[in-house]
Coordinates of C-alpha atoms in Angstrom, one line a residue:
Chain A
M1 CA 131.0 125.7 84.0
A2 CA 127.9 123.7 84.7
H3 CA 125.1 123.9 82.7
Y4 CA 121.5 123.9 84.9
L5 CA 118.0 123.4 83.8
L6 CA 115.8 125.9 85.5
S7 CA 111.5 124.4 85.4
V8 CA 109.4 127.2 85.5
L9 CA 106.4 125.0 88.2
H10 CA 102.9 126.4 87.6
D11 CA 99.7 124.9 89.5
D12 CA 96.6 126.1 89.9
S13 CA 97.5 128.6 93.1
N14 CA 99.5 130.5 90.6
G15 CA 95.9 131.3 88.7
S16 CA 96.4 131.8 84.6
V17 CA 99.2 129.9 83.2
I18 CA 99.3 133.3 81.0
A19 CA 102.0 135.4 82.5
T20 CA 100.5 139.0 83.7
P21 CA 102.5 142.1 82.3
A22 CA 104.1 142.5 85.4
E23 CA 105.6 139.1 85.6
D24 CA 106.7 139.5 82.1
A25 CA 108.3 142.8 82.3
A26 CA 110.4 141.1 85.4
V27 CA 111.0 138.3 83.4
D28 CA 112.4 140.4 80.6
A29 CA 114.6 142.4 82.8
F30 CA 115.9 139.2 84.8
N31 CA 116.7 137.8 81.1
E32 CA 118.8 140.5 80.8
R33 CA 120.8 140.4 83.5
L34 CA 121.5 136.9 82.7
Q35 CA 122.8 137.9 79.9
A36 CA 124.9 140.8 80.7
D37 CA 126.3 138.8 83.4
G38 CA 127.1 135.7 80.5
N39 CA 124.9 133.3 82.6
W40 CA 122.1 132.9 79.5
V41 CA 122.0 130.0 77.2
F42 CA 118.2 129.7 76.3
A43 CA 114.8 130.4 77.7
G44 CA 111.4 130.3 76.8
G45 CA 107.9 130.1 78.0
L46 CA 105.2 126.9 77.1
A47 CA 102.1 127.1 75.7
S48 CA 99.5 125.4 78.0
P49 CA 99.7 121.7 78.4
G50 CA 96.7 121.5 76.4
S51 CA 98.6 122.2 72.7
A52 CA 100.8 119.0 73.6
T53 CA 100.9 116.0 71.3
V54 CA 102.7 113.1 72.1
V55 CA 104.5 111.0 69.4
D56 CA 105.6 107.9 69.6
G57 CA 108.0 107.1 66.9
R58 CA 109.8 103.6 68.7
A59 CA 108.0 101.3 66.1
G60 CA 106.8 101.4 62.3
E61 CA 104.4 104.5 61.7
P62 CA 104.7 107.1 64.5
V63 CA 101.7 107.6 67.0
F64 CA 100.2 110.8 67.4
T65 CA 98.0 111.4 70.9
D66 CA 96.4 114.3 71.6
G67 CA 97.4 116.1 74.8
P68 CA 100.4 115.9 77.6
Y69 CA 101.3 112.9 78.3
I70 CA 100.3 112.9 82.0
E71 CA 97.0 115.2 82.8
S72 CA 98.3 116.7 86.3
K73 CA 97.9 119.9 88.6
E74 CA 101.6 121.0 88.1
Y75 CA 103.7 121.3 84.5
L76 CA 106.2 123.1 82.9
A77 CA 105.3 126.4 82.2
G78 CA 108.7 127.4 81.1
F79 CA 112.5 126.8 81.4
W80 CA 115.9 128.6 81.6
I81 CA 119.2 127.0 80.7
I82 CA 122.0 128.8 82.6
E83 CA 125.3 128.1 82.5
A84 CA 127.1 128.8 86.2
P85 CA 130.4 127.9 87.8
H86 CA 128.5 125.9 90.9
L87 CA 125.0 125.3 92.2
D88 CA 125.4 128.2 94.7
A89 CA 125.5 130.5 92.1
A90 CA 122.9 128.7 90.0
L91 CA 120.7 129.1 93.0
R92 CA 120.9 133.0 93.1
M93 CA 119.6 132.9 89.7
A94 CA 116.9 130.2 90.3
A95 CA 115.7 132.3 93.2
E96 CA 115.9 135.6 91.2
G97 CA 113.7 133.7 88.2
S98 CA 111.2 132.2 90.6
K99 CA 110.9 136.1 92.1
A100 CA 110.8 137.6 88.6
C101 CA 108.2 134.9 87.2
N102 CA 106.1 134.9 90.2
R103 CA 106.4 130.6 90.3
R104 CA 108.2 128.0 92.1
V105 CA 111.2 127.2 89.9
E106 CA 112.6 123.2 90.1
I107 CA 116.7 123.5 89.6
R108 CA 118.9 120.6 88.0
P109 CA 122.1 120.2 86.5
F110 CA 122.5 118.7 83.0
R111 CA 125.1 115.8 82.9
P112 CA 128.6 116.9 82.2
R113 CA 129.7 116.0 78.7
E114 CA 131.8 113.2 78.8
Chain B
M1 CA 154.7 102.5 123.2
T2 CA 152.2 101.2 125.2
D3 CA 149.3 102.7 123.8
V4 CA 149.5 102.9 120.3
G5 CA 145.6 102.3 120.1
E6 CA 144.9 105.3 122.1
V7 CA 147.4 107.6 120.1
I8 CA 145.5 106.6 116.9
A9 CA 142.1 107.3 118.5
R10 CA 142.8 110.3 119.9
V11 CA 144.3 111.6 116.3
H12 CA 141.7 110.1 114.3
R13 CA 139.2 112.8 116.7
E14 CA 141.9 115.7 116.3
E15 CA 142.9 115.0 112.8
W16 CA 140.2 113.3 110.9
A17 CA 138.4 116.4 109.3
R18 CA 141.5 117.9 108.4
V19 CA 142.9 115.0 106.5
V20 CA 139.1 115.0 104.7
A21 CA 138.8 118.9 104.1
T22 CA 142.5 119.1 102.9
M23 CA 142.3 115.7 100.5
A24 CA 138.6 117.0 99.2
R25 CA 140.4 120.3 98.4
R26 CA 142.9 118.7 96.8
V27 CA 141.4 116.2 94.6
G28 CA 138.0 118.1 94.2
D29 CA 135.9 114.9 95.2
L30 CA 134.5 114.0 98.6
D31 CA 134.1 110.4 97.8
I32 CA 137.8 110.1 97.1
A33 CA 138.8 112.3 99.8
E34 CA 136.7 110.1 102.2
D35 CA 138.3 106.9 101.2
S36 CA 141.6 108.0 100.9
A37 CA 141.9 109.5 104.6
A38 CA 140.2 106.0 105.7
E39 CA 143.0 104.4 104.0
A40 CA 145.5 106.4 105.7
F41 CA 144.4 106.0 109.2
A42 CA 144.3 102.2 108.1
T43 CA 147.6 102.2 107.1
A44 CA 148.8 104.2 110.4
V45 CA 147.0 101.4 112.2
E46 CA 149.3 98.9 110.6
R47 CA 152.2 100.6 110.7
W48 CA 152.1 103.0 113.7
P49 CA 152.4 100.1 116.0
A50 CA 155.9 98.7 114.6
D51 CA 157.3 102.0 113.4
G52 CA 156.3 104.3 116.1
V53 CA 153.8 107.4 115.8
P54 CA 155.6 109.8 113.3
P55 CA 156.5 113.3 115.0
N56 CA 153.5 115.0 112.8
P57 CA 151.0 112.8 112.9
G58 CA 148.6 114.9 111.0
A59 CA 150.9 115.7 108.1
W60 CA 151.9 112.4 107.7
L61 CA 148.7 111.2 107.3
T62 CA 147.5 113.8 104.7
T63 CA 150.4 112.3 102.8
T64 CA 149.6 109.2 102.7
A65 CA 145.9 109.6 102.1
Q66 CA 147.3 111.7 99.2
R67 CA 149.5 108.9 97.9
K68 CA 146.7 107.1 98.1
A69 CA 144.3 109.2 96.2
I70 CA 146.9 109.6 93.6
D71 CA 147.0 105.5 93.6
R72 CA 143.2 105.4 93.0
L73 CA 143.4 108.1 90.4
R74 CA 146.3 106.4 88.5
R75 CA 144.3 103.4 88.3
E76 CA 140.7 105.1 87.4
V77 CA 142.5 106.5 84.4
K78 CA 144.4 103.3 83.2
R79 CA 141.4 101.5 83.4
A80 CA 138.5 103.9 82.0
E81 CA 141.5 105.3 79.6
K82 CA 140.1 108.5 80.2
H83 CA 142.6 110.9 80.6
Q84 CA 140.9 113.8 80.7
E85 CA 139.2 112.8 84.1
A86 CA 142.1 113.2 85.8
S87 CA 142.1 117.0 84.6
M88 CA 138.9 117.2 85.7
L89 CA 139.6 115.6 89.4
L90 CA 141.1 119.1 90.0
P91 CA 138.4 121.8 89.5
E92 CA 138.5 125.7 90.4
T93 CA 136.8 125.8 93.9
P94 CA 135.6 129.1 94.9
E95 CA 138.3 131.8 96.5
P96 CA 138.0 131.7 100.2
L97 CA 136.1 134.6 101.7
G98 CA 138.8 136.5 103.8
A99 CA 138.9 135.6 107.2
I100 CA 137.2 132.6 107.6
D101 CA 139.2 130.2 105.2
D102 CA 140.1 126.8 106.2
D103 CA 139.3 123.7 104.5
R104 CA 137.7 122.0 107.4
L105 CA 134.8 125.3 106.9
R106 CA 134.4 124.4 103.7
L107 CA 133.9 120.7 104.4
V108 CA 131.3 121.9 107.0
F109 CA 129.4 124.3 104.9
T110 CA 129.5 121.5 101.9
C111 CA 127.9 119.1 103.9
C112 CA 125.4 121.6 105.4
H113 CA 124.5 122.7 102.2
P114 CA 120.6 123.4 101.9
A115 CA 120.0 121.9 98.3
L116 CA 120.6 118.5 100.4
A117 CA 118.0 116.9 102.5
M118 CA 118.7 117.4 106.3
E119 CA 118.9 113.8 107.2
S120 CA 121.7 113.7 104.6
R121 CA 123.4 116.7 105.8
V122 CA 123.6 115.2 109.6
A123 CA 124.7 112.0 108.2
L124 CA 127.1 113.5 105.9
T125 CA 128.6 115.8 108.8
L126 CA 129.0 112.9 111.2
R127 CA 130.6 111.1 108.6
M128 CA 133.2 113.7 106.9
V129 CA 133.5 116.1 109.8
G130 CA 132.9 113.7 112.7
G131 CA 134.5 110.9 111.2
L132 CA 132.0 108.2 112.7
T133 CA 131.5 105.1 110.5
V134 CA 129.0 104.2 108.6
P135 CA 127.7 101.5 110.7
E136 CA 128.2 103.9 113.4
I137 CA 125.8 106.9 112.1
A138 CA 123.3 104.0 111.0
R139 CA 123.3 102.5 114.8
A140 CA 122.6 105.8 116.1
F141 CA 119.9 106.7 114.0
L142 CA 118.5 103.0 114.2
V143 CA 118.6 103.1 110.3
Q144 CA 119.7 99.9 108.4
E145 CA 123.6 100.1 107.4
T146 CA 122.8 100.0 103.6
A147 CA 120.3 102.4 103.9
M148 CA 122.8 104.8 105.8
G149 CA 125.2 104.1 103.1
R150 CA 123.2 104.6 100.2
R151 CA 121.7 107.9 101.9
I152 CA 125.7 109.1 102.3
T153 CA 126.4 107.9 98.8
R154 CA 123.5 109.6 97.0
A155 CA 124.3 113.0 99.0
K156 CA 127.8 113.0 97.3
T157 CA 126.5 111.9 94.1
K158 CA 124.2 115.4 94.3
I159 CA 127.2 117.3 95.5
K160 CA 129.4 116.0 92.6
D161 CA 126.5 116.3 89.7
A162 CA 125.0 119.6 90.8
R163 CA 127.9 120.9 91.8
I164 CA 127.6 121.7 95.3
P165 CA 130.6 124.3 95.9
Y166 CA 133.6 123.2 98.2
G167 CA 134.0 126.4 99.8
V168 CA 132.7 129.0 101.8
P169 CA 129.4 131.0 101.0
Y170 CA 128.7 134.3 99.1
R171 CA 128.7 136.5 102.0
E172 CA 125.0 137.6 101.3
D173 CA 124.3 133.8 102.5
L174 CA 126.9 133.6 105.0
P175 CA 124.5 134.0 108.2
A176 CA 121.6 132.1 106.4
R177 CA 124.0 129.3 105.9
V178 CA 125.8 129.6 109.6
T179 CA 122.6 129.2 110.7
G180 CA 122.0 126.0 108.4
V181 CA 125.2 124.9 109.8
L182 CA 123.8 125.2 113.6
T183 CA 120.4 123.3 112.7
V184 CA 122.3 120.5 111.7
L185 CA 124.6 120.7 115.1
Y186 CA 121.4 121.3 116.9
L187 CA 119.8 118.4 116.1
I188 CA 122.4 116.1 115.9
F189 CA 122.8 117.0 119.6
N190 CA 119.0 116.6 120.0
E191 CA 118.8 113.7 119.2
G192 CA 121.3 112.5 121.6
Y193 CA 119.9 114.5 124.5
L194 CA 116.2 113.4 124.0
S195 CA 116.1 110.4 121.3
S196 CA 112.7 110.4 119.3
D197 CA 112.7 106.3 119.2
P198 CA 111.4 104.2 121.5
A199 CA 114.2 101.3 120.6
K200 CA 117.0 103.5 121.6
E201 CA 118.4 104.6 125.0
P202 CA 116.4 107.8 125.8
V203 CA 119.6 109.8 126.3
R204 CA 123.0 109.3 124.3
G205 CA 126.2 111.1 125.4
D206 CA 127.8 109.7 122.4
L207 CA 125.9 111.7 120.2
T208 CA 125.7 114.7 122.6
A209 CA 129.1 114.8 122.8
E210 CA 130.2 114.2 119.2
A211 CA 127.5 117.3 118.5
I212 CA 129.6 119.5 121.5
R213 CA 132.9 118.5 120.1
L214 CA 131.6 119.4 116.0
T215 CA 130.4 122.9 117.7
R216 CA 133.4 123.3 119.4
L217 CA 135.1 122.9 116.0
V218 CA 132.9 125.7 114.2
R219 CA 133.3 128.0 117.0
A220 CA 137.1 127.9 116.5
L221 CA 136.5 128.4 112.6
L222 CA 134.2 131.3 112.9
P223 CA 135.0 132.9 116.4
A224 CA 133.1 136.1 116.2
D225 CA 130.1 134.5 115.3
G226 CA 127.5 134.9 118.3
E227 CA 125.2 132.4 117.4
V228 CA 127.6 129.9 116.9
A229 CA 129.1 130.6 120.5
G230 CA 125.5 130.5 122.0
L231 CA 124.6 127.3 120.8
L232 CA 127.8 125.7 122.0
A233 CA 126.9 127.8 125.6
L234 CA 123.7 125.9 125.3
M235 CA 124.6 122.6 124.6
L236 CA 127.1 122.8 127.5
L237 CA 124.4 124.1 130.0
T238 CA 122.0 121.3 128.8
E239 CA 124.5 118.3 128.5
A240 CA 126.0 119.9 132.6
R241 CA 122.2 118.3 133.6
R242 CA 123.0 115.3 131.5
A243 CA 124.1 112.6 134.9
A244 CA 121.0 114.2 136.8
R245 CA 118.5 113.7 134.1
L246 CA 117.8 110.3 134.2
S247 CA 116.8 108.0 137.0
A248 CA 117.9 104.8 138.0
T249 CA 115.1 103.0 136.7
G250 CA 115.6 105.0 133.3
E251 CA 112.8 107.4 133.4
L252 CA 113.6 111.0 132.9
V253 CA 114.1 113.5 135.4
T254 CA 112.4 117.3 135.3
L255 CA 114.5 120.3 135.8
A256 CA 112.6 120.9 139.3
E257 CA 113.4 117.4 140.0
Q258 CA 116.7 117.0 139.2
D259 CA 119.5 116.6 141.7
R260 CA 121.4 119.4 141.1
G261 CA 124.7 118.5 142.9
A262 CA 125.0 116.0 140.2
W263 CA 125.1 119.0 137.4
D264 CA 128.7 119.0 135.8
R265 CA 129.9 122.3 137.2
E266 CA 132.8 122.6 134.8
L267 CA 130.6 122.5 132.0
I268 CA 128.2 125.1 133.7
A269 CA 130.7 127.3 134.4
E270 CA 131.8 126.8 131.2
G271 CA 128.3 127.7 129.5
H272 CA 128.3 130.9 132.0
A273 CA 131.7 132.3 130.8
L274 CA 130.0 132.1 127.0
V275 CA 127.0 133.8 128.0
R276 CA 128.4 136.5 129.6
A277 CA 131.0 137.2 127.0
R278 CA 127.8 137.4 124.4
L279 CA 126.6 139.6 127.0
A280 CA 129.4 142.1 126.8
A281 CA 129.7 142.1 123.3
G282 CA 126.4 144.2 123.2
R283 CA 124.6 143.1 120.4
P284 CA 121.2 142.0 119.4
P285 CA 121.3 138.1 120.5
G286 CA 119.8 135.2 118.5
R287 CA 117.7 132.5 119.2
Y288 CA 120.6 130.6 120.3
Q289 CA 122.3 132.9 122.8
I290 CA 118.7 133.6 124.3
L291 CA 118.0 129.7 124.7
A292 CA 121.8 129.6 126.3
A293 CA 121.1 132.5 128.7
I294 CA 117.5 131.0 129.7
N295 CA 119.5 128.0 130.6
A296 CA 122.1 130.3 132.3
V297 CA 119.5 131.5 134.5
H298 CA 118.1 127.6 135.4
T299 CA 121.3 126.5 136.1
D300 CA 122.5 129.9 138.3
A301 CA 119.6 128.4 140.8
P302 CA 121.2 125.8 143.6
D303 CA 117.6 125.1 144.2
V304 CA 114.7 125.1 141.7
R305 CA 113.1 127.6 144.4
D306 CA 116.1 130.0 143.9
T307 CA 114.9 129.8 140.0
D308 CA 114.6 134.0 138.2
W309 CA 111.4 133.1 136.9
S310 CA 110.4 136.8 136.0
Q311 CA 113.9 136.6 134.1
I312 CA 113.4 133.5 132.5
V313 CA 110.1 134.9 131.0
A314 CA 111.5 138.2 130.3
L315 CA 114.1 136.1 128.0
Y316 CA 111.1 134.1 126.2
D317 CA 109.7 137.3 125.6
Q318 CA 112.9 138.2 123.7
L319 CA 112.7 134.9 122.1
A320 CA 108.9 135.4 120.7
R321 CA 109.9 138.8 119.2
I322 CA 112.4 136.7 116.7
D323 CA 110.6 133.4 116.7
P324 CA 106.9 134.2 117.6
S325 CA 106.2 130.0 116.9
P326 CA 103.8 128.3 119.0
I327 CA 106.5 126.1 120.7
V328 CA 108.2 129.7 121.8
R329 CA 104.8 130.1 123.2
L330 CA 104.4 127.1 125.0
N331 CA 107.9 127.4 126.9
R332 CA 106.9 130.7 127.7
A333 CA 103.8 129.6 129.4
I334 CA 105.7 127.2 131.5
A335 CA 107.9 130.2 133.0
V336 CA 104.6 132.0 133.1
A337 CA 103.0 129.3 135.6
E338 CA 105.6 129.3 138.0
L339 CA 105.6 133.5 138.1
D340 CA 101.7 134.3 137.5
G341 CA 100.2 130.5 138.8
P342 CA 98.9 127.6 136.8
S343 CA 95.5 129.1 135.3
V344 CA 97.2 132.3 133.7
A345 CA 99.5 129.8 132.4
L346 CA 96.7 127.1 130.9
A347 CA 94.9 129.9 129.4
E348 CA 98.0 130.7 127.3
V349 CA 98.4 127.1 126.4
D350 CA 95.2 126.4 125.5
G351 CA 94.2 127.2 121.9
L352 CA 98.2 127.0 120.6
P353 CA 98.4 124.8 117.8
L354 CA 100.2 122.2 119.1
T355 CA 98.2 119.3 119.4
G356 CA 100.6 116.4 117.9
Y357 CA 103.4 117.7 120.2
H358 CA 103.9 115.8 123.0
P359 CA 105.0 118.5 125.1
F360 CA 101.9 120.3 124.6
H361 CA 100.0 117.7 126.2
A362 CA 102.9 117.3 129.2
T363 CA 102.6 120.8 130.0
R364 CA 99.0 121.0 129.8
A365 CA 98.5 117.9 132.2
E366 CA 100.7 119.6 134.9
L367 CA 99.0 122.3 134.8
L368 CA 95.6 120.7 135.1
R369 CA 97.2 119.2 137.8
R370 CA 97.9 121.7 139.8
L371 CA 94.4 123.1 138.8
G372 CA 93.0 120.1 140.5
R373 CA 91.4 119.2 137.3
G374 CA 92.3 115.2 137.4
E375 CA 90.3 113.7 134.7
E376 CA 91.2 116.2 132.5
S377 CA 95.0 116.2 133.7
R378 CA 94.6 112.5 133.2
A379 CA 93.8 112.7 129.6
A380 CA 96.3 115.1 128.8
Y381 CA 99.2 112.6 130.3
D382 CA 97.3 109.9 128.1
R383 CA 97.7 111.9 124.8
A384 CA 101.5 112.8 125.8
I385 CA 102.4 109.5 126.5
E386 CA 100.6 108.2 123.2
L387 CA 102.8 110.6 121.4
T388 CA 106.3 110.6 122.6
G389 CA 108.4 108.1 121.5
N390 CA 111.2 108.4 123.9
T391 CA 111.1 105.5 126.9
G392 CA 112.8 107.5 129.5
E393 CA 109.7 110.7 128.8
A394 CA 107.2 107.8 128.9
A395 CA 108.1 106.2 132.0
H396 CA 108.0 109.5 133.9
L397 CA 104.5 110.9 132.4
I398 CA 103.2 107.4 133.3
R399 CA 104.1 107.8 137.0
R400 CA 103.1 111.2 137.0
R401 CA 99.6 110.3 135.7
D402 CA 99.4 106.9 137.9
Q403 CA 100.3 109.4 141.1
L404 CA 96.8 111.4 140.2
A405 CA 94.6 111.1 142.9
G406 CA 91.1 109.1 142.3
R407 CA 93.1 106.0 141.2

């Protein structure tokens, strides 16, 4: 089994970052299927990028900066972490997830643990 | 044992994909499968001239490759002292889905996986299934050898990291995945048939032959698939005209001007038989079967004037129903010109959103020429010449343009 991150890509063409009730319902149903099939690890929707704070704690006192680290027309609106035997299975879940949340989804494997 | 070299070359053609595919299943790693297969063939080159060709060369190669792979795994395990790695190299692979179980088919599906970039699919398929070397593939696509090597390495890394399965797709995904495989094969064929690069030979038989060989293999693995048969027929009927397609001066010769006596009758007969078998199957044909049927009509005519253009237009109508793209409409219009005249055809061509596509301008140039509109025709030729990357085609277009009256 491998883990995959499904990132929900939001851009201006999607309209509001807030999901519609229909999208919410579809995502809930999809999440239930993931759980029932044993593929669910974690998922969540994110608040708007404007609510982000960038923290740099690499040297001395941490520095806080208001806003996302990069201003972009496209940003992460939410994500799933799923478990799947291989990419073909994960791609099907990603396709379902994309349909449910009505946005494009990027799928990326986690690095296998040593 | 005079020609052991020839035997090895033949065995390489016939057995490479099987050895790589078997090894890929056994070790679960394409990289190791490829390397161990290459080492096994290198050992054959060393040993067979002295020891003789073994009675079952394929089995000998697989056994040798297996030994090489085990040696490598042992070395790696020892070096890194990561004993768990050895067990990770034998992951579960998806179980086969019934009739189409063959390691080589798994290999084809893995190399043509839709999660890989198209250029990576082409390169991987030629390397892993076709057995071409990286320098050969780099030459074929006029890419630096190191760049091609990196492209293949990146693809193998993605297969490993993203866990692209080494197996046949889900039944529901199968039609789309087969279409994906055919796209790769057709792309290889077309690159050989009409090279898109001015620095390359206009027609390259090595690539078309390789594409046909790979398609024959896929057809042997998926004998019931009509589109696989259709693509093979399409390639054969196109390949049959290759000798007539290039003049002594390196100019592309159009279908109408070709010396039909130079066509390969054997390939045509095989292509026609495949098309007939598909017609007899009585199932609605896909795009490759329709394109093959169109080529069957062309190759059925002893002279271009004998061409059954109404049949060709009807086939394009059928194709347009499943693929209403402007390129299909452009090709249909070329047949319409023969049936209903150039002005009807031009009306259909004008307005197609294909201004960046050189055949659009070449077609307009020919139609305008037949309508006596020389200046417009010349401009269209100029645009087509500017856009084509194929030297043989450019030579043909320049000659046609320069034949226009008033020059």
